[in-house]
XYZ file of C-alpha atoms in Angstrom:
438
model
C 79.019 -51.577 216.341
C 80.431 -48.414 214.757
C 78.626 -46.447 212.054
C 81.348 -47.452 209.594
C 80.908 -51.143 210.387
C 77.122 -50.894 210.203
C 77.212 -49.239 206.792
C 79.752 -51.738 205.524
C 77.514 -54.601 206.623
C 74.478 -52.934 205.037
C 76.324 -52.614 201.719
C 77.244 -56.297 201.867
C 73.586 -57.267 202.385
C 72.303 -55.333 199.360
C 72.945 -56.553 195.815
C 71.966 -54.581 192.733
C 71.509 -56.892 189.784
C 69.977 -56.939 186.333
C 68.815 -59.487 183.799
C 69.731 -59.499 180.120
C 69.343 -61.849 177.201
C 67.449 -62.469 174.003
C 63.720 -62.590 173.311
C 61.930 -65.742 174.519
C 64.879 -67.010 176.554
C 62.725 -66.933 179.690
C 63.852 -63.811 181.550
C 60.375 -62.920 182.774
C 59.778 -66.494 183.891
C 63.106 -66.535 185.734
C 62.370 -63.237 187.487
C 58.901 -64.527 188.373
C 60.500 -67.685 189.729
C 62.924 -65.643 191.876
C 60.004 -63.643 193.287
C 57.927 -66.785 193.846
C 60.673 -68.871 195.450
C 61.694 -66.048 197.801
C 58.044 -65.535 198.791
C 58.132 -61.953 197.534
C 54.650 -61.998 195.970
C 51.228 -61.937 197.604
C 48.887 -64.908 197.654
C 46.251 -63.115 195.574
C 48.870 -62.420 192.885
C 49.695 -66.119 192.720
C 45.978 -66.949 192.503
C 45.519 -64.465 189.639
C 48.488 -65.915 187.744
C 47.213 -69.452 188.283
C 43.765 -68.547 186.907
C 45.278 -66.774 183.908
C 47.519 -69.778 183.226
C 44.556 -72.179 183.344
C 42.693 -69.930 180.907
C 45.650 -70.282 178.545
C 45.512 -74.055 178.838
C 48.771 -74.361 180.794
C 49.414 -77.159 183.286
C 51.667 -75.065 185.533
C 51.477 -71.393 186.581
C 53.105 -69.046 184.072
C 55.302 -67.097 186.477
C 56.240 -64.590 183.778
C 52.819 -63.033 184.377
C 54.076 -61.869 187.777
C 56.388 -59.417 186.055
C 54.855 -58.734 182.634
C 52.361 -56.263 184.023
C 51.423 -54.370 180.868
C 48.461 -55.748 178.938
C 50.196 -55.108 175.613
C 53.210 -57.082 176.804
C 51.046 -60.001 177.848
C 49.240 -60.037 174.511
C 52.484 -59.923 172.529
C 54.396 -62.179 174.885
C 57.393 -59.809 175.083
C 58.715 -57.378 177.670
C 59.458 -53.907 176.310
C 60.613 -51.789 179.251
C 62.922 -51.853 182.255
C 61.097 -52.810 185.446
C 62.643 -52.787 188.913
C 61.821 -55.642 191.273
C 62.610 -55.990 194.957
C 63.006 -59.275 196.802
C 64.915 -60.631 199.758
C 66.241 -63.773 201.385
C 67.354 -64.166 205.012
C 70.903 -63.311 203.937
C 70.538 -60.486 201.442
C 68.242 -57.878 199.893
C 68.058 -57.524 196.113
C 67.159 -54.751 193.679
C 66.700 -56.252 190.220
C 66.392 -54.413 186.899
C 64.473 -56.625 184.479
C 65.504 -55.470 180.996
C 63.950 -56.338 177.603
C 65.602 -58.795 175.265
C 64.758 -57.536 171.784
C 67.692 -56.099 169.816
C 65.922 -52.775 169.310
C 65.819 -52.254 173.089
C 69.550 -52.590 173.736
C 69.406 -49.039 175.144
C 67.180 -50.334 177.956
C 69.853 -52.864 178.853
C 72.313 -49.987 179.174
C 69.924 -48.207 181.516
C 69.146 -51.249 183.642
C 72.738 -52.505 183.953
C 74.420 -49.138 184.486
C 74.363 -49.467 188.284
C 74.334 -53.279 188.519
C 76.933 -55.102 190.585
C 75.974 -58.376 188.902
C 74.049 -59.295 185.755
C 72.249 -62.545 185.024
C 72.629 -63.146 181.295
C 70.228 -65.782 179.999
C 70.579 -68.033 176.990
C 68.136 -70.619 175.670
C 69.850 -74.006 175.899
C 68.360 -74.907 172.520
C 69.964 -71.872 170.821
C 73.172 -71.322 172.766
C 75.270 -68.162 172.495
C 73.733 -66.018 169.751
C 74.473 -62.547 168.379
C 72.295 -60.841 170.995
C 74.209 -62.680 173.734
C 77.460 -61.306 172.343
C 75.931 -57.841 172.018
C 74.773 -57.810 175.629
C 78.090 -59.171 176.917
C 79.976 -56.412 175.080
C 77.666 -53.723 176.469
C 78.073 -55.119 179.990
C 81.849 -55.087 179.573
C 81.751 -51.442 178.495
C 79.620 -50.613 181.522
C 82.142 -52.270 183.813
C 79.720 -54.764 185.399
C 81.912 -56.641 187.912
C 80.152 -60.045 188.036
C 78.271 -62.190 185.509
C 76.026 -65.231 185.790
C 75.204 -67.171 182.644
C 71.866 -68.891 183.240
C 71.521 -71.648 180.633
C 67.733 -71.813 180.685
C 65.349 -74.477 179.387
C 68.019 -77.097 180.000
C 65.197 -79.621 180.402
C 64.243 -79.221 176.722
C 67.481 -80.449 175.122
C 68.908 -83.885 174.482
C 72.298 -84.545 176.097
C 71.954 -81.602 178.523
C 75.424 -82.124 180.022
C 77.065 -81.873 176.611
C 74.986 -78.804 175.701
C 75.764 -77.059 179.000
C 79.485 -77.788 178.714
C 79.613 -76.515 175.139
C 77.701 -73.303 175.863
C 79.800 -72.627 178.975
C 83.044 -73.049 177.037
C 81.917 -70.681 174.279
C 80.719 -68.115 176.800
C 83.967 -68.322 178.779
C 85.930 -67.646 175.612
C 83.736 -64.591 174.940
C 83.961 -63.150 178.462
C 87.702 -63.762 178.600
C 88.139 -61.747 175.391
C 86.095 -58.975 176.989
C 88.334 -58.928 180.045
C 86.440 -60.757 182.786
C 88.463 -62.989 185.079
C 87.243 -66.587 185.272
C 86.273 -66.230 188.944
C 83.912 -63.370 188.064
C 81.806 -65.492 185.681
C 79.607 -68.423 186.750
C 77.455 -70.688 184.550
C 74.365 -72.415 185.965
C 71.972 -74.791 184.122
C 68.387 -73.897 185.050
C 64.774 -74.451 184.170
C 62.962 -71.293 185.207
C 59.608 -72.891 184.412
C 60.088 -75.827 186.786
C 62.498 -74.155 189.241
C 65.477 -76.442 188.610
C 68.639 -74.954 190.186
C 66.963 -71.610 190.865
C 66.235 -71.964 194.570
C 66.368 -75.761 194.847
C 69.156 -77.967 193.534
C 67.810 -80.232 190.800
C 68.379 -83.981 190.679
C 67.917 -83.704 186.905
C 71.374 -82.115 186.516
C 73.779 -84.521 188.258
C 76.637 -83.197 186.110
C 76.355 -79.792 187.796
C 77.811 -79.536 191.295
C 77.827 -75.766 191.803
C 75.414 -73.554 193.748
C 71.832 -72.819 192.860
C 71.200 -69.369 191.426
C 69.864 -67.987 194.714
C 72.719 -69.552 196.693
C 75.178 -67.824 194.391
C 73.374 -64.481 194.614
C 73.318 -64.748 198.404
C 76.972 -65.607 198.830
C 78.900 -63.753 196.135
C 81.054 -60.975 197.608
C 80.313 -57.647 195.974
C 82.123 -54.408 196.672
C 79.868 -51.364 196.435
C 82.913 -49.297 195.406
C 85.407 -51.566 193.596
C 87.570 -48.573 192.618
C 88.560 -46.484 195.618
C 88.609 -42.732 195.140
C 88.374 -39.838 197.559
C 85.298 -37.782 198.314
C 83.086 -36.751 195.386
C 80.093 -34.678 196.528
C 78.086 -32.940 193.775
C 76.233 -30.032 195.386
C 72.515 -30.253 194.691
C 71.222 -27.374 196.798
C 72.545 -24.556 198.977
C 70.501 -24.343 202.201
C 70.091 -20.812 203.613
C 67.025 -20.726 205.950
C 67.593 -17.074 207.025
C 65.350 -17.590 210.060
C 65.856 -16.347 213.601
C 66.791 -19.861 214.687
C 69.159 -20.448 211.766
C 70.237 -16.918 210.980
C 73.747 -17.730 209.726
C 73.175 -21.329 208.639
C 74.710 -22.250 205.276
C 74.749 -25.908 204.272
C 75.470 -27.737 201.052
C 73.082 -30.611 200.364
C 73.527 -33.556 198.038
C 74.327 -37.244 197.787
C 77.865 -38.536 198.161
C 78.811 -40.010 194.784
C 82.084 -41.614 195.901
C 84.370 -41.884 198.885
C 83.528 -40.757 202.413
C 83.782 -37.703 204.639
C 84.255 -36.978 208.345
C 84.273 -33.652 210.208
C 87.749 -32.151 210.063
C 88.476 -33.331 206.511
C 90.080 -30.800 204.209
C 88.166 -30.484 200.927
C 88.461 -28.580 197.676
C 85.593 -26.845 195.863
C 85.626 -27.558 192.136
C 85.910 -26.090 189.596
C 87.083 -22.977 191.527
C 89.840 -24.813 193.420
C 89.069 -23.129 196.779
C 90.055 -25.165 199.837
C 88.287 -25.361 203.174
C 87.381 -27.840 205.929
C 84.221 -29.799 206.780
C 83.090 -28.915 210.287
C 79.802 -30.843 210.487
C 77.674 -33.419 208.640
C 73.936 -32.796 209.032
C 71.010 -35.063 208.172
C 67.293 -35.003 208.914
C 68.024 -37.483 211.727
C 70.838 -35.500 213.279
C 74.584 -35.154 212.904
C 76.878 -37.917 211.619
C 80.434 -38.771 212.560
C 81.071 -40.226 209.095
C 79.165 -40.462 205.788
C 79.837 -42.812 202.887
C 78.961 -43.043 199.205
C 75.212 -43.182 198.600
C 74.285 -41.188 201.714
C 72.370 -37.919 201.302
C 73.735 -35.305 203.690
C 74.291 -31.584 204.218
C 77.894 -30.474 204.679
C 78.755 -27.458 206.832
C 82.081 -25.866 205.856
C 84.482 -23.853 207.981
C 84.721 -20.893 205.603
C 82.193 -18.721 203.808
C 83.227 -19.870 200.353
C 81.462 -19.507 197.002
C 79.666 -22.808 196.355
C 76.706 -23.268 193.994
C 74.553 -26.077 192.658
C 76.603 -28.051 190.143
C 79.899 -27.569 191.993
C 81.692 -30.584 193.437
C 83.228 -30.870 196.903
C 86.135 -33.307 196.645
C 89.119 -34.740 198.447
C 92.222 -32.632 197.600
C 94.496 -35.682 197.457
C 92.996 -37.085 194.247
C 90.617 -34.378 193.038
C 89.982 -34.645 189.287
C 90.890 -31.723 187.048
C 87.815 -29.916 185.682
C 87.561 -30.654 181.964
C 86.083 -28.602 179.137
C 87.007 -30.893 176.224
C 87.215 -34.660 176.406
C 86.647 -37.954 174.623
C 83.776 -40.146 175.726
C 82.089 -43.418 174.885
C 78.350 -43.090 174.265
C 75.437 -45.408 173.602
C 73.064 -43.514 171.327
C 69.465 -43.896 172.529
C 67.470 -41.808 170.050
C 65.793 -42.527 166.718
C 67.413 -39.463 165.126
C 71.084 -40.262 164.458
C 73.974 -38.384 166.065
C 76.131 -36.290 163.741
C 79.234 -34.148 164.305
C 78.411 -30.586 165.320
C 75.267 -31.512 167.262
C 74.445 -29.019 170.031
C 73.099 -30.775 173.094
C 72.855 -30.487 176.856
C 75.191 -32.555 179.017
C 74.102 -33.563 182.523
C 76.851 -34.762 184.844
C 76.004 -35.157 188.507
C 74.080 -32.017 189.465
C 75.542 -29.848 186.687
C 73.829 -29.355 183.335
C 75.697 -27.437 180.644
C 75.647 -26.898 176.902
C 77.780 -29.243 174.831
C 78.906 -29.533 171.217
C 79.807 -32.844 169.601
C 83.130 -32.531 167.815
C 84.078 -35.620 165.845
C 82.709 -39.150 165.788
C 85.994 -40.937 166.374
C 84.913 -44.554 165.963
C 81.943 -46.906 166.136
C 82.151 -50.104 168.185
C 81.190 -53.416 166.579
C 80.081 -55.525 169.526
C 79.919 -58.765 167.515
C 83.607 -59.069 166.621
C 84.980 -56.449 169.076
C 86.362 -54.208 166.346
C 85.869 -50.517 165.553
C 84.938 -48.586 162.430
C 86.883 -45.296 162.271
C 85.224 -41.933 161.588
C 81.597 -43.000 161.069
C 79.290 -40.391 159.575
C 76.602 -41.052 162.187
C 75.759 -43.050 165.272
C 72.369 -44.712 164.911
C 69.927 -45.951 167.557
C 71.582 -48.453 169.953
C 75.027 -47.963 168.413
C 78.041 -47.394 170.643
C 80.911 -45.146 169.707
C 83.708 -42.890 170.834
C 83.129 -39.158 170.312
C 84.762 -35.870 171.278
C 82.833 -33.279 173.301
C 83.269 -29.643 174.247
C 81.225 -28.185 177.116
C 80.368 -24.571 177.939
C 81.143 -25.053 181.646
C 83.824 -27.485 182.847
C 82.680 -30.665 184.557
C 84.403 -32.430 187.449
C 84.518 -36.029 186.270
C 86.656 -39.088 186.857
C 87.489 -41.421 184.019
C 84.772 -44.091 183.928
C 87.413 -46.799 184.388
C 88.287 -45.142 187.717
C 84.750 -44.654 189.033
C 81.448 -45.585 187.397
C 79.357 -43.044 189.297
C 81.463 -39.941 188.674
C 82.517 -40.972 185.174
C 79.040 -41.192 183.615
C 76.769 -38.539 182.110
C 73.690 -38.022 179.936
C 73.251 -36.160 176.674
C 69.873 -34.412 176.489
C 67.833 -32.824 173.715
C 67.787 -29.077 174.543
C 64.444 -28.626 172.754
C 62.351 -31.448 174.213
C 64.353 -32.561 177.240
C 64.544 -36.181 176.087
C 67.594 -38.261 176.960
C 69.598 -38.904 173.777
C 72.648 -40.823 174.991
C 74.281 -42.451 177.972
C 77.920 -41.434 178.160
C 81.095 -42.703 179.805
C 84.040 -40.354 180.245
C 87.201 -41.668 178.573
C 88.068 -44.346 176.035
C 86.205 -47.287 177.549
C 86.181 -49.112 174.191
C 89.965 -49.396 174.218
C 89.847 -51.162 177.580
C 87.484 -53.819 176.200
C 89.478 -54.295 172.991
C 92.646 -54.818 175.009
C 90.930 -57.369 177.221
C 91.116 -55.213 180.346
C 88.379 -54.804 182.923
C 86.945 -51.327 183.378
């Protein structure tokens, strides 16, 4: 098997997913159920959860305790942070971001879903699609999440479950269609996370549902690691110059491939300078490679002694993005202090960090009715809006609708170093309003 085939198969076996939903809809229980049913927890953990559940007077183990690790969370009964879980089945490996459900933690959903290939969005069958469901769906559309699963949880607690499931599914399909998802990219599954119905085992309590269980769907759904094909994007993280007797003239450029692939002999362009050269070798700690794909950390050896520094990007000349100094962007504001025009911040894109000034606040996105408010005075915590930015040093970025990895950035507080906003290059809001997928 070739290296290309092996890496393609590896990508197909790994699925990055996230959970989202409202408070008390059972996300922690569902994640605990996924871990339990895939035998991804130790026996002593199960014993501890069983004892804690008995102490609470419960008849069955409270599987949410497998994931709600903080004492404060357990006492309050809510999850307040993003936690990453790892589990596997014989057919696939999973990395899951378990995000909080409370409205004030929408920013954590942005963080957890930013790299997800699929998101499980939960609703309580007794409540149906609520405002937080619509808020999360809009955020996921802006982030360009390719696949959605609506898990209609606690289906065992409603009368006429078939009618409830059909009604919720229809309302959710109308919402996702307005946000631009194709019908084949959205699946609805009735589940009971507490009892395990339709999670790993098909339930005889839902004869009206003939689709896959949740785990069957997660195992089988085809997911492309790079749905939008672009050429090489290689942000340089470090210039390696050993200057030893053994490696006297060695000069390598280390980093992680953000998009595309590279093979020795490829012509590349150094951005923002525009200098062209050729890749002569791909080094790793395990030896040389014949080809390297997105996500691989490598060191590139170039044919010419060109000027390359940390923060530069090595790209494919055929579709290399133009370095930009002024641009519009969509941001989710993550800080308590509101964003105002004229704010001076740091912008981190790839391996480059530069000073930035916020120009105008162009519009604020209303995720409930998918409208915009023009020229807001501020963006408050968890609000999403389109802004204009000017940077001190140009960045080499694709539009987010072209590539999620090279079209995203962070805004940082220059005084304290705290992350203030997650940003997407371009007018992503317009794509959602027009019903187009990003």
